[in-house]
Amino acid sequence: MIDEATFRRASDSALEALKQSLIAAEEDGGFEAEDNNGVLNILFEDGTGKFVFTPNTPVRQIWISAQSTSFKLDWSETESAFVLPKTGEALTPLTQRLLREHLSDDSITL
């Protein structure tokens, strides 16, 4: 397990990069990204819910609450990224897939 300081730097950097990708895509995507005290939220214009991205320091994971499911991403030293162990998807590709599924729009690109 990585130490707390390393986790905080890595999770802050990963979530900031994701936020910038979301902001670039939100104009045509039907969603809006907002940062609230280190928690990243994606709100949908059609009111169908939201995705919540939270760094969980005690367990050194980034948690995503989306589509009535909790996704827990671990830090991968080999990939230098937060990855969903079950699928091997990194944070941004996983978020892109979830957005595409939620909005039924395969054109969303992060």
Short mmCIF file of C-alpha atoms in Angstrom, two decimals:
data_model
loop_
_atom_site.label_atom_id
_atom_site.label_comp_id
_atom_site.label_asym_id
_atom_site.label_seq_id
_atom_site.Cartn_x
_atom_site.Cartn_y
_atom_site.Cartn_z
CA MET A 1 0.00 0.00 0.00
CA ILE A 2 1.32 3.44 -0.88
CA ASP A 3 1.85 5.93 1.93
CA GLU A 4 -0.73 8.62 2.68
CA ALA A 5 1.20 11.56 1.22
CA THR A 6 1.85 9.70 -2.04
CA PHE A 7 -1.81 8.66 -2.21
CA ARG A 8 -3.01 12.23 -1.69
CA ARG A 9 -0.74 13.57 -4.43
CA ALA A 10 -1.67 10.76 -6.85
CA SER A 11 -5.42 10.96 -6.18
CA ASP A 12 -5.47 14.78 -6.39
CA SER A 13 -3.59 14.63 -9.68
CA ALA A 14 -5.80 11.86 -11.12
CA LEU A 15 -9.04 13.59 -10.14
CA GLU A 16 -7.84 16.96 -11.46
CA ALA A 17 -6.87 15.40 -14.80
CA LEU A 18 -10.26 13.68 -14.97
CA LYS A 19 -12.03 16.93 -14.13
CA GLN A 20 -10.22 18.75 -16.96
CA SER A 21 -11.20 15.97 -19.41
CA LEU A 22 -14.80 16.17 -18.24
CA ILE A 23 -14.90 19.96 -18.59
CA ALA A 24 -13.61 19.67 -22.17
CA ALA A 25 -16.33 17.10 -22.98
CA GLU A 26 -19.27 18.50 -21.04
CA GLU A 27 -20.50 21.06 -23.57
CA ASP A 28 -21.82 18.39 -25.92
CA GLY A 29 -22.11 15.59 -23.38
CA GLY A 30 -25.27 16.38 -21.42
CA PHE A 31 -23.46 16.58 -18.10
CA GLU A 32 -21.53 19.01 -15.91
CA ALA A 33 -18.50 18.35 -13.72
CA GLU A 34 -18.07 20.14 -10.43
CA ASP A 35 -15.46 19.90 -7.70
CA ASN A 36 -16.61 20.26 -4.11
CA ASN A 37 -13.84 20.11 -1.48
CA GLY A 38 -11.93 17.32 -3.21
CA VAL A 39 -15.03 15.38 -4.24
CA LEU A 40 -15.74 15.37 -7.97
CA ASN A 41 -19.38 15.20 -9.05
CA ILE A 42 -20.86 14.67 -12.48
CA LEU A 43 -24.40 16.04 -12.70
CA PHE A 44 -26.63 15.10 -15.61
CA GLU A 45 -28.68 17.75 -17.38
CA ASP A 46 -31.65 15.42 -17.72
CA GLY A 47 -31.77 14.94 -13.92
CA THR A 48 -31.12 11.19 -14.09
CA GLY A 49 -28.72 11.23 -11.18
CA LYS A 50 -25.08 11.92 -10.61
CA PHE A 51 -21.71 10.23 -10.37
CA VAL A 52 -19.55 10.90 -7.30
CA PHE A 53 -15.76 10.44 -7.21
CA THR A 54 -14.18 10.39 -3.76
CA PRO A 55 -10.62 9.76 -2.63
CA ASN A 56 -10.71 7.32 0.30
CA THR A 57 -7.44 7.88 2.14
CA PRO A 58 -7.65 5.14 4.82
CA VAL A 59 -7.83 2.38 2.19
CA ARG A 60 -5.88 4.33 -0.50
CA GLN A 61 -8.58 4.01 -3.14
CA ILE A 62 -10.65 6.28 -5.35
CA TRP A 63 -14.31 5.38 -5.00
CA ILE A 64 -16.87 6.05 -7.69
CA SER A 65 -20.57 5.93 -6.99
CA ALA A 66 -22.33 5.55 -10.34
CA GLN A 67 -25.26 3.64 -11.78
CA SER A 68 -26.28 2.30 -8.35
CA THR A 69 -22.84 0.68 -8.01
CA SER A 70 -19.68 1.42 -6.09
CA PHE A 71 -16.42 1.13 -8.03
CA LYS A 72 -13.23 0.99 -5.95
CA LEU A 73 -10.02 1.78 -7.80
CA ASP A 74 -6.63 0.78 -6.42
CA TRP A 75 -3.28 2.39 -7.18
CA SER A 76 -1.29 0.37 -9.70
CA GLU A 77 2.46 0.89 -9.53
CA THR A 78 2.96 -0.74 -12.93
CA GLU A 79 0.42 1.55 -14.62
CA SER A 80 1.05 4.60 -12.40
CA ALA A 81 -2.71 5.02 -12.29
CA PHE A 82 -5.80 4.16 -10.28
CA VAL A 83 -7.28 0.98 -11.75
CA LEU A 84 -10.47 -1.03 -11.22
CA PRO A 85 -9.09 -4.49 -10.32
CA LYS A 86 -12.06 -6.39 -11.80
CA THR A 87 -11.66 -5.00 -15.33
CA GLY A 88 -8.20 -3.43 -15.39
CA GLU A 89 -9.70 -0.09 -16.47
CA ALA A 90 -7.96 3.08 -15.37
CA LEU A 91 -9.94 6.03 -13.96
CA THR A 92 -10.51 8.01 -17.17
CA PRO A 93 -11.40 5.07 -19.48
CA LEU A 94 -13.74 3.69 -16.81
CA THR A 95 -15.42 7.08 -16.43
CA GLN A 96 -15.80 7.37 -20.20
CA ARG A 97 -17.44 3.93 -20.35
CA LEU A 98 -19.81 4.77 -17.49
CA LEU A 99 -20.81 8.06 -19.12
CA ARG A 100 -21.41 6.37 -22.47
CA GLU A 101 -23.56 3.70 -20.83
CA HIS A 102 -25.52 6.16 -18.69
CA LEU A 103 -26.22 8.56 -21.54
CA SER A 104 -26.45 5.93 -24.30
CA ASP A 105 -23.96 8.00 -26.27
CA ASP A 106 -20.86 6.29 -27.69
CA SER A 107 -19.52 9.61 -28.98
CA ILE A 108 -18.42 10.82 -25.51
CA THR A 109 -14.64 10.96 -25.41
CA LEU A 110 -12.50 11.86 -22.42
#
